[in-house]
Amino acid sequence: MRILVVEDEIQIQNSIKLFFKANNFKIDTSRFFDEALSLALINDYDCIILDLMLPDGNGIDIIRELKSKNENVGIIVVSAKNALDDKINALSLGADDYLTKPFNLSELNARVFSIIRRRKFFGNNITNINEISIDHASKKVTIKNTELELTKTEYDLLLYLVVNKNKVITKHAIAENLIGEEAEYLQSYDFVYTHMKNLRKKMLDAGSNDHIKTMYSVGYKFEIE
Ligand code: CA
């Protein structure tokens, strides 16, 4: 997945960049309005993390421009000021979410993932991937006509695996997507292991192929065509 980070404060830009790179995202960055707008128009991003106050313009106008050109990209605004006007403006122009600085990177990650998940599955009530069928409206998962009885966490975990299919995902990234910023305080990733084990067993019991691969000491990979 590819993200554009538009932020003129280099330290913040760097920390966002490093964080998402560590989570397997491809990251482009820009400090400037014009450059950011060109990048956003030329490339296909899954999400744009957008600061509003840029040296040569207001991020709000980037949202306006992109939407006027029917660019269908996820946008999360990060702004230093918690100005209600900005927030309402950004959201009414079509931004997906708004986060006030200073924010926690895990929180940003959770919001970005939620935007990407919503957009990836947008318009499709049912996602069919090999023998797995996911009904997003009812949150039901069916494998070869067997409906799985998944907990909410297992369901979220499966969606995360599907969105990140064929990529190595770290236990930490998974933990963050399941519990948000609390993941920073975890003593171990045992609960990730437990949910993964349970999900895998339920899928196998229903006749699924074994898609969940353990990547020794790193994390997991959801292997699927
Ligand atoms: Ca700024």
JSON list of C-alpha atoms and ligand atoms in Angstrom, two decimals:
[
{"chain": "A", "resi": 1, "resn": "MET", "atom": "CA", "xyz": [0.00, 0.00, 0.00]},
{"chain": "A", "resi": 2, "resn": "ARG", "atom": "CA", "xyz": [1.18, 3.43, -0.84]},
{"chain": "A", "resi": 3, "resn": "ILE", "atom": "CA", "xyz": [0.83, 6.58, 1.21]},
{"chain": "A", "resi": 4, "resn": "LEU", "atom": "CA", "xyz": [1.65, 10.22, 0.58]},
{"chain": "A", "resi": 5, "resn": "VAL", "atom": "CA", "xyz": [2.73, 12.17, 3.64]},
{"chain": "A", "resi": 6, "resn": "VAL", "atom": "CA", "xyz": [2.30, 15.93, 3.25]},
{"chain": "A", "resi": 7, "resn": "GLU", "atom": "CA", "xyz": [3.95, 17.62, 6.20]},
{"chain": "A", "resi": 8, "resn": "ASP", "atom": "CA", "xyz": [6.36, 20.53, 6.39]},
{"chain": "A", "resi": 9, "resn": "GLU", "atom": "CA", "xyz": [7.66, 19.79, 9.88]},
{"chain": "A", "resi": 10, "resn": "ILE", "atom": "CA", "xyz": [10.54, 17.51, 8.99]},
{"chain": "A", "resi": 11, "resn": "GLN", "atom": "CA", "xyz": [10.67, 15.75, 12.32]},
{"chain": "A", "resi": 12, "resn": "ILE", "atom": "CA", "xyz": [7.00, 14.79, 12.18]},
{"chain": "A", "resi": 13, "resn": "GLN", "atom": "CA", "xyz": [7.30, 13.87, 8.52]},
{"chain": "A", "resi": 14, "resn": "ASN", "atom": "CA", "xyz": [10.24, 11.60, 9.30]},
{"chain": "A", "resi": 15, "resn": "SER", "atom": "CA", "xyz": [8.61, 9.85, 12.20]},
{"chain": "A", "resi": 16, "resn": "ILE", "atom": "CA", "xyz": [5.47, 9.16, 10.15]},
{"chain": "A", "resi": 17, "resn": "LYS", "atom": "CA", "xyz": [7.61, 7.95, 7.25]},
{"chain": "A", "resi": 18, "resn": "LEU", "atom": "CA", "xyz": [9.75, 5.62, 9.34]},
{"chain": "A", "resi": 19, "resn": "PHE", "atom": "CA", "xyz": [6.75, 4.25, 11.18]},
{"chain": "A", "resi": 20, "resn": "PHE", "atom": "CA", "xyz": [4.79, 3.35, 8.05]},
{"chain": "A", "resi": 21, "resn": "LYS", "atom": "CA", "xyz": [7.86, 2.04, 6.25]},
{"chain": "A", "resi": 22, "resn": "ALA", "atom": "CA", "xyz": [8.38, -0.33, 9.14]},
{"chain": "A", "resi": 23, "resn": "ASN", "atom": "CA", "xyz": [4.80, -1.43, 8.57]},
{"chain": "A", "resi": 24, "resn": "ASN", "atom": "CA", "xyz": [5.46, -2.32, 4.92]},
{"chain": "A", "resi": 25, "resn": "PHE", "atom": "CA", "xyz": [3.93, 0.75, 3.32]},
{"chain": "A", "resi": 26, "resn": "LYS", "atom": "CA", "xyz": [5.48, 2.56, 0.39]},
{"chain": "A", "resi": 27, "resn": "ILE", "atom": "CA", "xyz": [5.87, 6.18, 1.39]},
{"chain": "A", "resi": 28, "resn": "ASP", "atom": "CA", "xyz": [6.25, 9.38, -0.60]},
{"chain": "A", "resi": 29, "resn": "THR", "atom": "CA", "xyz": [6.67, 12.67, 1.18]},
{"chain": "A", "resi": 30, "resn": "SER", "atom": "CA", "xyz": [6.32, 16.33, 0.44]},
{"chain": "A", "resi": 31, "resn": "ARG", "atom": "CA", "xyz": [6.70, 19.56, 2.41]},
{"chain": "A", "resi": 32, "resn": "PHE", "atom": "CA", "xyz": [5.04, 21.79, -0.13]},
{"chain": "A", "resi": 33, "resn": "PHE", "atom": "CA", "xyz": [1.56, 22.43, -1.43]},
{"chain": "A", "resi": 34, "resn": "ASP", "atom": "CA", "xyz": [2.33, 22.44, -5.16]},
{"chain": "A", "resi": 35, "resn": "GLU", "atom": "CA", "xyz": [4.57, 19.40, -5.05]},
{"chain": "A", "resi": 36, "resn": "ALA", "atom": "CA", "xyz": [2.11, 17.48, -2.90]},
{"chain": "A", "resi": 37, "resn": "LEU", "atom": "CA", "xyz": [-0.77, 18.26, -5.25]},
{"chain": "A", "resi": 38, "resn": "SER", "atom": "CA", "xyz": [1.24, 17.13, -8.30]},
{"chain": "A", "resi": 39, "resn": "LEU", "atom": "CA", "xyz": [2.27, 13.91, -6.58]},
{"chain": "A", "resi": 40, "resn": "ALA", "atom": "CA", "xyz": [-1.32, 13.22, -5.56]},
{"chain": "A", "resi": 41, "resn": "LEU", "atom": "CA", "xyz": [-2.55, 13.78, -9.11]},
{"chain": "A", "resi": 42, "resn": "ILE", "atom": "CA", "xyz": [0.18, 11.73, -10.79]},
{"chain": "A", "resi": 43, "resn": "ASN", "atom": "CA", "xyz": [0.33, 8.74, -8.47]},
{"chain": "A", "resi": 44, "resn": "ASP", "atom": "CA", "xyz": [-2.18, 6.29, -7.15]},
{"chain": "A", "resi": 45, "resn": "TYR", "atom": "CA", "xyz": [-2.20, 6.47, -3.37]},
{"chain": "A", "resi": 46, "resn": "ASP", "atom": "CA", "xyz": [-4.23, 4.42, -0.97]},
{"chain": "A", "resi": 47, "resn": "CYS", "atom": "CA", "xyz": [-4.17, 7.26, 1.50]},
{"chain": "A", "resi": 48, "resn": "ILE", "atom": "CA", "xyz": [-2.86, 10.80, 1.92]},
{"chain": "A", "resi": 49, "resn": "ILE", "atom": "CA", "xyz": [-1.82, 12.06, 5.33]},
{"chain": "A", "resi": 50, "resn": "LEU", "atom": "CA", "xyz": [-2.29, 15.78, 5.00]},
{"chain": "A", "resi": 51, "resn": "ASP", "atom": "CA", "xyz": [-1.08, 18.64, 7.17]},
{"chain": "A", "resi": 52, "resn": "LEU", "atom": "CA", "xyz": [-3.13, 21.80, 6.63]},
{"chain": "A", "resi": 53, "resn": "MET", "atom": "CA", "xyz": [-0.66, 24.59, 7.27]},
{"chain": "A", "resi": 54, "resn": "LEU", "atom": "CA", "xyz": [1.98, 24.37, 4.55]},
{"chain": "A", "resi": 55, "resn": "PRO", "atom": "CA", "xyz": [4.49, 27.08, 3.69]},
{"chain": "A", "resi": 56, "resn": "ASP", "atom": "CA", "xyz": [3.00, 27.71, 0.24]},
{"chain": "A", "resi": 57, "resn": "GLY", "atom": "CA", "xyz": [-0.64, 26.96, 0.79]},
{"chain": "A", "resi": 58, "resn": "ASN", "atom": "CA", "xyz": [-3.45, 25.44, 2.79]},
{"chain": "A", "resi": 59, "resn": "GLY", "atom": "CA", "xyz": [-3.97, 21.68, 2.69]},
{"chain": "A", "resi": 60, "resn": "ILE", "atom": "CA", "xyz": [-7.71, 22.31, 2.52]},
{"chain": "A", "resi": 61, "resn": "ASP", "atom": "CA", "xyz": [-7.20, 23.44, -1.07]},
{"chain": "A", "resi": 62, "resn": "ILE", "atom": "CA", "xyz": [-5.46, 20.17, -1.89]},
{"chain": "A", "resi": 63, "resn": "ILE", "atom": "CA", "xyz": [-8.59, 18.33, -0.79]},
{"chain": "A", "resi": 64, "resn": "ARG", "atom": "CA", "xyz": [-10.70, 20.74, -2.85]},
{"chain": "A", "resi": 65, "resn": "GLU", "atom": "CA", "xyz": [-8.53, 20.25, -5.96]},
{"chain": "A", "resi": 66, "resn": "LEU", "atom": "CA", "xyz": [-8.43, 16.46, -5.69]},
{"chain": "A", "resi": 67, "resn": "LYS", "atom": "CA", "xyz": [-12.16, 16.19, -5.18]},
{"chain": "A", "resi": 68, "resn": "SER", "atom": "CA", "xyz": [-12.89, 18.56, -8.07]},
{"chain": "A", "resi": 69, "resn": "LYS", "atom": "CA", "xyz": [-10.87, 16.21, -10.27]},
{"chain": "A", "resi": 70, "resn": "ASN", "atom": "CA", "xyz": [-12.77, 13.24, -8.89]},
{"chain": "A", "resi": 71, "resn": "GLU", "atom": "CA", "xyz": [-9.65, 11.72, -7.38]},
{"chain": "A", "resi": 72, "resn": "ASN", "atom": "CA", "xyz": [-10.90, 8.93, -5.20]},
{"chain": "A", "resi": 73, "resn": "VAL", "atom": "CA", "xyz": [-8.17, 8.73, -2.59]},
{"chain": "A", "resi": 74, "resn": "GLY", "atom": "CA", "xyz": [-8.42, 8.34, 1.16]},
{"chain": "A", "resi": 75, "resn": "ILE", "atom": "CA", "xyz": [-7.45, 11.51, 3.01]},
{"chain": "A", "resi": 76, "resn": "ILE", "atom": "CA", "xyz": [-6.67, 11.92, 6.68]},
{"chain": "A", "resi": 77, "resn": "VAL", "atom": "CA", "xyz": [-6.01, 15.45, 7.85]},
{"chain": "A", "resi": 78, "resn": "VAL", "atom": "CA", "xyz": [-3.52, 16.04, 10.63]},
{"chain": "A", "resi": 79, "resn": "SER", "atom": "CA", "xyz": [-3.52, 19.53, 11.98]},
{"chain": "A", "resi": 80, "resn": "ALA", "atom": "CA", "xyz": [-1.82, 21.40, 14.79]},
{"chain": "A", "resi": 81, "resn": "LYS", "atom": "CA", "xyz": [-4.84, 23.43, 15.62]},
{"chain": "A", "resi": 82, "resn": "ASN", "atom": "CA", "xyz": [-8.03, 21.88, 16.74]},
{"chain": "A", "resi": 83, "resn": "ALA", "atom": "CA", "xyz": [-10.05, 24.43, 14.83]},
{"chain": "A", "resi": 84, "resn": "LEU", "atom": "CA", "xyz": [-13.59, 23.29, 14.42]},
{"chain": "A", "resi": 85, "resn": "ASP", "atom": "CA", "xyz": [-13.90, 25.27, 11.18]},
{"chain": "A", "resi": 86, "resn": "ASP", "atom": "CA", "xyz": [-10.97, 23.44, 9.62]},
{"chain": "A", "resi": 87, "resn": "LYS", "atom": "CA", "xyz": [-12.28, 20.13, 10.72]},
{"chain": "A", "resi": 88, "resn": "ILE", "atom": "CA", "xyz": [-15.79, 20.70, 9.36]},
{"chain": "A", "resi": 89, "resn": "ASN", "atom": "CA", "xyz": [-14.33, 22.17, 6.18]},
{"chain": "A", "resi": 90, "resn": "ALA", "atom": "CA", "xyz": [-11.98, 19.25, 5.59]},
{"chain": "A", "resi": 91, "resn": "LEU", "atom": "CA", "xyz": [-14.62, 16.63, 6.25]},
{"chain": "A", "resi": 92, "resn": "SER", "atom": "CA", "xyz": [-17.29, 18.38, 4.19]},
{"chain": "A", "resi": 93, "resn": "LEU", "atom": "CA", "xyz": [-14.86, 18.64, 1.27]},
{"chain": "A", "resi": 94, "resn": "GLY", "atom": "CA", "xyz": [-14.41, 14.90, 1.40]},
{"chain": "A", "resi": 95, "resn": "ALA", "atom": "CA", "xyz": [-11.56, 14.13, 3.81]},
{"chain": "A", "resi": 96, "resn": "ASP", "atom": "CA", "xyz": [-12.15, 10.79, 5.52]},
{"chain": "A", "resi": 97, "resn": "ASP", "atom": "CA", "xyz": [-10.83, 11.62, 8.95]},
{"chain": "A", "resi": 98, "resn": "TYR", "atom": "CA", "xyz": [-9.17, 14.27, 11.06]},
{"chain": "A", "resi": 99, "resn": "LEU", "atom": "CA", "xyz": [-6.50, 13.99, 13.73]},
{"chain": "A", "resi": 100, "resn": "THR", "atom": "CA", "xyz": [-5.19, 16.78, 15.93]},
{"chain": "A", "resi": 101, "resn": "LYS", "atom": "CA", "xyz": [-1.47, 17.08, 16.67]},
{"chain": "A", "resi": 102, "resn": "PRO", "atom": "CA", "xyz": [0.22, 15.84, 18.68]},
{"chain": "A", "resi": 103, "resn": "PHE", "atom": "CA", "xyz": [-1.05, 12.37, 17.90]},
{"chain": "A", "resi": 104, "resn": "ASN", "atom": "CA", "xyz": [0.13, 8.89, 18.58]},
{"chain": "A", "resi": 105, "resn": "LEU", "atom": "CA", "xyz": [1.52, 7.05, 15.54]},
{"chain": "A", "resi": 106, "resn": "SER", "atom": "CA", "xyz": [-0.42, 3.93, 16.46]},
{"chain": "A", "resi": 107, "resn": "GLU", "atom": "CA", "xyz": [-3.58, 5.99, 16.45]},
{"chain": "A", "resi": 108, "resn": "LEU", "atom": "CA", "xyz": [-2.70, 7.37, 13.03]},
{"chain": "A", "resi": 109, "resn": "ASN", "atom": "CA", "xyz": [-1.95, 3.87, 11.82]},
{"chain": "A", "resi": 110, "resn": "ALA", "atom": "CA", "xyz": [-5.31, 2.58, 13.04]},
{"chain": "A", "resi": 111, "resn": "ARG", "atom": "CA", "xyz": [-7.14, 5.46, 11.32]},
{"chain": "A", "resi": 112, "resn": "VAL", "atom": "CA", "xyz": [-5.22, 5.00, 8.06]},
{"chain": "A", "resi": 113, "resn": "PHE", "atom": "CA", "xyz": [-5.91, 1.31, 8.04]},
{"chain": "A", "resi": 114, "resn": "SER", "atom": "CA", "xyz": [-9.59, 1.88, 8.71]},
{"chain": "A", "resi": 115, "resn": "ILE", "atom": "CA", "xyz": [-9.76, 4.28, 5.73]},
{"chain": "A", "resi": 116, "resn": "ILE", "atom": "CA", "xyz": [-7.95, 1.86, 3.46]},
{"chain": "A", "resi": 117, "resn": "ARG", "atom": "CA", "xyz": [-10.11, -1.03, 4.57]},
{"chain": "A", "resi": 118, "resn": "ARG", "atom": "CA", "xyz": [-13.30, 0.97, 4.01]},
{"chain": "A", "resi": 119, "resn": "ARG", "atom": "CA", "xyz": [-12.14, 2.07, 0.56]},
{"chain": "A", "resi": 120, "resn": "LYS", "atom": "CA", "xyz": [-10.75, -1.25, -0.58]},
{"chain": "A", "resi": 121, "resn": "PHE", "atom": "CA", "xyz": [-14.03, -2.92, 0.15]},
{"chain": "A", "resi": 122, "resn": "PHE", "atom": "CA", "xyz": [-16.17, 0.05, -0.84]},
{"chain": "A", "resi": 123, "resn": "GLY", "atom": "CA", "xyz": [-19.15, -0.91, -2.90]},
{"chain": "A", "resi": 124, "resn": "ASN", "atom": "CA", "xyz": [-18.54, -4.59, -2.35]},
{"chain": "A", "resi": 125, "resn": "ASN", "atom": "CA", "xyz": [-20.72, -6.01, 0.33]},
{"chain": "A", "resi": 126, "resn": "ILE", "atom": "CA", "xyz": [-19.11, -9.35, -0.21]},
{"chain": "A", "resi": 127, "resn": "THR", "atom": "CA", "xyz": [-15.44, -10.05, -0.79]},
{"chain": "A", "resi": 128, "resn": "ASN", "atom": "CA", "xyz": [-14.63, -13.41, -2.31]},
{"chain": "A", "resi": 129, "resn": "ILE", "atom": "CA", "xyz": [-11.05, -14.47, -2.13]},
{"chain": "A", "resi": 130, "resn": "ASN", "atom": "CA", "xyz": [-10.37, -18.06, -3.13]},
{"chain": "A", "resi": 131, "resn": "GLU", "atom": "CA", "xyz": [-12.63, -20.26, -1.02]},
{"chain": "A", "resi": 132, "resn": "ILE", "atom": "CA", "xyz": [-13.27, -17.49, 1.52]},
{"chain": "A", "resi": 133, "resn": "SER", "atom": "CA", "xyz": [-16.32, -15.29, 1.37]},
{"chain": "A", "resi": 134, "resn": "ILE", "atom": "CA", "xyz": [-16.61, -12.24, 3.62]},
{"chain": "A", "resi": 135, "resn": "ASP", "atom": "CA", "xyz": [-19.91, -10.43, 4.00]},
{"chain": "A", "resi": 136, "resn": "HIS", "atom": "CA", "xyz": [-19.08, -6.95, 5.30]},
{"chain": "A", "resi": 137, "resn": "ALA", "atom": "CA", "xyz": [-22.61, -5.95, 6.13]},
{"chain": "A", "resi": 138, "resn": "SER", "atom": "CA", "xyz": [-23.36, -8.88, 8.38]},
{"chain": "A", "resi": 139, "resn": "LYS", "atom": "CA", "xyz": [-19.69, -9.53, 9.23]},
{"chain": "A", "resi": 140, "resn": "LYS", "atom": "CA", "xyz": [-20.10, -13.17, 8.34]},
{"chain": "A", "resi": 141, "resn": "VAL", "atom": "CA", "xyz": [-17.36, -15.31, 6.90]},
{"chain": "A", "resi": 142, "resn": "THR", "atom": "CA", "xyz": [-18.17, -18.41, 4.92]},
{"chain": "A", "resi": 143, "resn": "ILE", "atom": "CA", "xyz": [-15.80, -21.07, 3.69]},
{"chain": "A", "resi": 144, "resn": "LYS", "atom": "CA", "xyz": [-17.13, -23.75, 1.36]},
{"chain": "A", "resi": 145, "resn": "ASN", "atom": "CA", "xyz": [-20.70, -23.17, 2.60]},
{"chain": "A", "resi": 146, "resn": "THR", "atom": "CA", "xyz": [-19.68, -23.37, 6.24]},
{"chain": "A", "resi": 147, "resn": "GLU", "atom": "CA", "xyz": [-20.24, -20.21, 8.21]},
{"chain": "A", "resi": 148, "resn": "LEU", "atom": "CA", "xyz": [-17.43, -19.51, 10.65]},
{"chain": "A", "resi": 149, "resn": "GLU", "atom": "CA", "xyz": [-18.20, -18.47, 14.17]},
{"chain": "A", "resi": 150, "resn": "LEU", "atom": "CA", "xyz": [-15.62, -15.76, 14.58]},
{"chain": "A", "resi": 151, "resn": "THR", "atom": "CA", "xyz": [-15.17, -13.36, 17.45]},
{"chain": "A", "resi": 152, "resn": "LYS", "atom": "CA", "xyz": [-15.01, -9.68, 16.56]},
{"chain": "A", "resi": 153, "resn": "THR", "atom": "CA", "xyz": [-11.24, -9.75, 16.97]},
{"chain": "A", "resi": 154, "resn": "GLU", "atom": "CA", "xyz": [-10.86, -12.77, 14.72]},
{"chain": "A", "resi": 155, "resn": "TYR", "atom": "CA", "xyz": [-13.02, -11.09, 12.09]},
{"chain": "A", "resi": 156, "resn": "ASP", "atom": "CA", "xyz": [-10.91, -7.91, 12.25]},
{"chain": "A", "resi": 157, "resn": "LEU", "atom": "CA", "xyz": [-7.79, -10.01, 12.10]},
{"chain": "A", "resi": 158, "resn": "LEU", "atom": "CA", "xyz": [-8.98, -11.83, 8.98]},
{"chain": "A", "resi": 159, "resn": "LEU", "atom": "CA", "xyz": [-9.77, -8.54, 7.24]},
{"chain": "A", "resi": 160, "resn": "TYR", "atom": "CA", "xyz": [-6.34, -7.24, 8.14]},
{"chain": "A", "resi": 161, "resn": "LEU", "atom": "CA", "xyz": [-4.74, -10.37, 6.71]},
{"chain": "A", "resi": 162, "resn": "VAL", "atom": "CA", "xyz": [-6.77, -10.14, 3.52]},
{"chain": "A", "resi": 163, "resn": "VAL", "atom": "CA", "xyz": [-5.90, -6.48, 2.97]},
{"chain": "A", "resi": 164, "resn": "ASN", "atom": "CA", "xyz": [-2.23, -7.30, 3.56]},
{"chain": "A", "resi": 165, "resn": "LYS", "atom": "CA", "xyz": [-2.25, -10.58, 1.66]},
{"chain": "A", "resi": 166, "resn": "ASN", "atom": "CA", "xyz": [1.08, -12.03, 0.52]},
{"chain": "A", "resi": 167, "resn": "LYS", "atom": "CA", "xyz": [3.07, -9.61, 2.64]},
{"chain": "A", "resi": 168, "resn": "VAL", "atom": "CA", "xyz": [4.98, -10.32, 5.80]},
{"chain": "A", "resi": 169, "resn": "ILE", "atom": "CA", "xyz": [3.21, -8.54, 8.63]},
{"chain": "A", "resi": 170, "resn": "THR", "atom": "CA", "xyz": [4.84, -8.11, 12.00]},
{"chain": "A", "resi": 171, "resn": "LYS", "atom": "CA", "xyz": [3.17, -9.13, 15.22]},
{"chain": "A", "resi": 172, "resn": "HIS", "atom": "CA", "xyz": [3.45, -5.54, 16.34]},
{"chain": "A", "resi": 173, "resn": "ALA", "atom": "CA", "xyz": [1.60, -4.24, 13.27]},
{"chain": "A", "resi": 174, "resn": "ILE", "atom": "CA", "xyz": [-1.12, -6.79, 13.87]},
{"chain": "A", "resi": 175, "resn": "ALA", "atom": "CA", "xyz": [-1.35, -5.89, 17.55]},
{"chain": "A", "resi": 176, "resn": "GLU", "atom": "CA", "xyz": [-1.67, -2.22, 16.67]},
{"chain": "A", "resi": 177, "resn": "ASN", "atom": "CA", "xyz": [-4.48, -2.90, 14.30]},
{"chain": "A", "resi": 178, "resn": "LEU", "atom": "CA", "xyz": [-6.31, -4.98, 16.85]},
{"chain": "A", "resi": 179, "resn": "ILE", "atom": "CA", "xyz": [-5.91, -2.85, 19.95]},
{"chain": "A", "resi": 180, "resn": "GLY", "atom": "CA", "xyz": [-4.52, 0.50, 18.78]},
{"chain": "A", "resi": 181, "resn": "GLU", "atom": "CA", "xyz": [-2.03, 2.43, 20.85]},
{"chain": "A", "resi": 182, "resn": "GLU", "atom": "CA", "xyz": [-2.22, 0.03, 23.79]},
{"chain": "A", "resi": 183, "resn": "ALA", "atom": "CA", "xyz": [0.06, -2.13, 21.65]},
{"chain": "A", "resi": 184, "resn": "GLU", "atom": "CA", "xyz": [2.94, 0.12, 22.73]},
{"chain": "A", "resi": 185, "resn": "TYR", "atom": "CA", "xyz": [2.62, -1.17, 26.27]},
{"chain": "A", "resi": 186, "resn": "LEU", "atom": "CA", "xyz": [2.40, -4.86, 25.52]},
{"chain": "A", "resi": 187, "resn": "GLN", "atom": "CA", "xyz": [4.76, -7.15, 27.38]},
{"chain": "A", "resi": 188, "resn": "SER", "atom": "CA", "xyz": [4.37, -9.86, 24.77]},
{"chain": "A", "resi": 189, "resn": "TYR", "atom": "CA", "xyz": [2.46, -10.65, 21.59]},
{"chain": "A", "resi": 190, "resn": "ASP", "atom": "CA", "xyz": [0.91, -13.80, 23.02]},
{"chain": "A", "resi": 191, "resn": "PHE", "atom": "CA", "xyz": [-2.59, -12.54, 22.35]},
{"chain": "A", "resi": 192, "resn": "VAL", "atom": "CA", "xyz": [-1.78, -12.09, 18.66]},
{"chain": "A", "resi": 193, "resn": "TYR", "atom": "CA", "xyz": [-0.57, -15.67, 18.58]},
{"chain": "A", "resi": 194, "resn": "THR", "atom": "CA", "xyz": [-3.71, -16.87, 20.34]},
{"chain": "A", "resi": 195, "resn": "HIS", "atom": "CA", "xyz": [-6.14, -15.06, 18.03]},
{"chain": "A", "resi": 196, "resn": "MET", "atom": "CA", "xyz": [-4.16, -16.17, 15.00]},
{"chain": "A", "resi": 197, "resn": "LYS", "atom": "CA", "xyz": [-4.15, -19.77, 16.17]},
{"chain": "A", "resi": 198, "resn": "ASN", "atom": "CA", "xyz": [-7.91, -19.72, 16.79]},
{"chain": "A", "resi": 199, "resn": "LEU", "atom": "CA", "xyz": [-8.70, -18.05, 13.47]},
{"chain": "A", "resi": 200, "resn": "ARG", "atom": "CA", "xyz": [-6.47, -20.50, 11.60]},
{"chain": "A", "resi": 201, "resn": "LYS", "atom": "CA", "xyz": [-8.10, -23.48, 13.30]},
{"chain": "A", "resi": 202, "resn": "LYS", "atom": "CA", "xyz": [-11.63, -22.26, 12.54]},
{"chain": "A", "resi": 203, "resn": "MET", "atom": "CA", "xyz": [-10.70, -21.73, 8.91]},
{"chain": "A", "resi": 204, "resn": "LEU", "atom": "CA", "xyz": [-9.04, -25.13, 8.56]},
{"chain": "A", "resi": 205, "resn": "ASP", "atom": "CA", "xyz": [-11.96, -26.85, 10.28]},
{"chain": "A", "resi": 206, "resn": "ALA", "atom": "CA", "xyz": [-14.27, -25.34, 7.68]},
{"chain": "A", "resi": 207, "resn": "GLY", "atom": "CA", "xyz": [-12.13, -26.82, 4.90]},
{"chain": "A", "resi": 208, "resn": "SER", "atom": "CA", "xyz": [-10.02, -23.82, 4.02]},
{"chain": "A", "resi": 209, "resn": "ASN", "atom": "CA", "xyz": [-6.54, -24.15, 2.65]},
{"chain": "A", "resi": 210, "resn": "ASP", "atom": "CA", "xyz": [-3.79, -23.22, 5.09]},
{"chain": "A", "resi": 211, "resn": "HIS", "atom": "CA", "xyz": [-3.21, -19.58, 4.17]},
{"chain": "A", "resi": 212, "resn": "ILE", "atom": "CA", "xyz": [-1.75, -18.32, 7.43]},
{"chain": "A", "resi": 213, "resn": "LYS", "atom": "CA", "xyz": [2.01, -18.85, 7.43]},
{"chain": "A", "resi": 214, "resn": "THR", "atom": "CA", "xyz": [4.17, -18.18, 10.44]},
{"chain": "A", "resi": 215, "resn": "MET", "atom": "CA", "xyz": [7.29, -16.21, 9.59]},
{"chain": "A", "resi": 216, "resn": "TYR", "atom": "CA", "xyz": [9.70, -17.27, 12.27]},
{"chain": "A", "resi": 217, "resn": "SER", "atom": "CA", "xyz": [10.38, -14.54, 14.86]},
{"chain": "A", "resi": 218, "resn": "VAL", "atom": "CA", "xyz": [8.88, -11.88, 12.58]},
{"chain": "A", "resi": 219, "resn": "GLY", "atom": "CA", "xyz": [5.17, -12.36, 12.21]},
{"chain": "A", "resi": 220, "resn": "TYR", "atom": "CA", "xyz": [2.82, -13.81, 9.68]},
{"chain": "A", "resi": 221, "resn": "LYS", "atom": "CA", "xyz": [1.96, -13.94, 6.04]},
{"chain": "A", "resi": 222, "resn": "PHE", "atom": "CA", "xyz": [-1.45, -14.57, 4.52]},
{"chain": "A", "resi": 223, "resn": "GLU", "atom": "CA", "xyz": [-0.61, -16.49, 1.38]},
{"chain": "A", "resi": 224, "resn": "ILE", "atom": "CA", "xyz": [-3.30, -16.50, -1.26]},
{"chain": "A", "resi": 225, "resn": "GLU", "atom": "CA", "xyz": [-3.54, -16.14, -5.02]},
{"chain": "B", "resi": 1, "resn": "CA", "atom": "CA", "xyz": [2.48, 22.58, 8.99]}
]
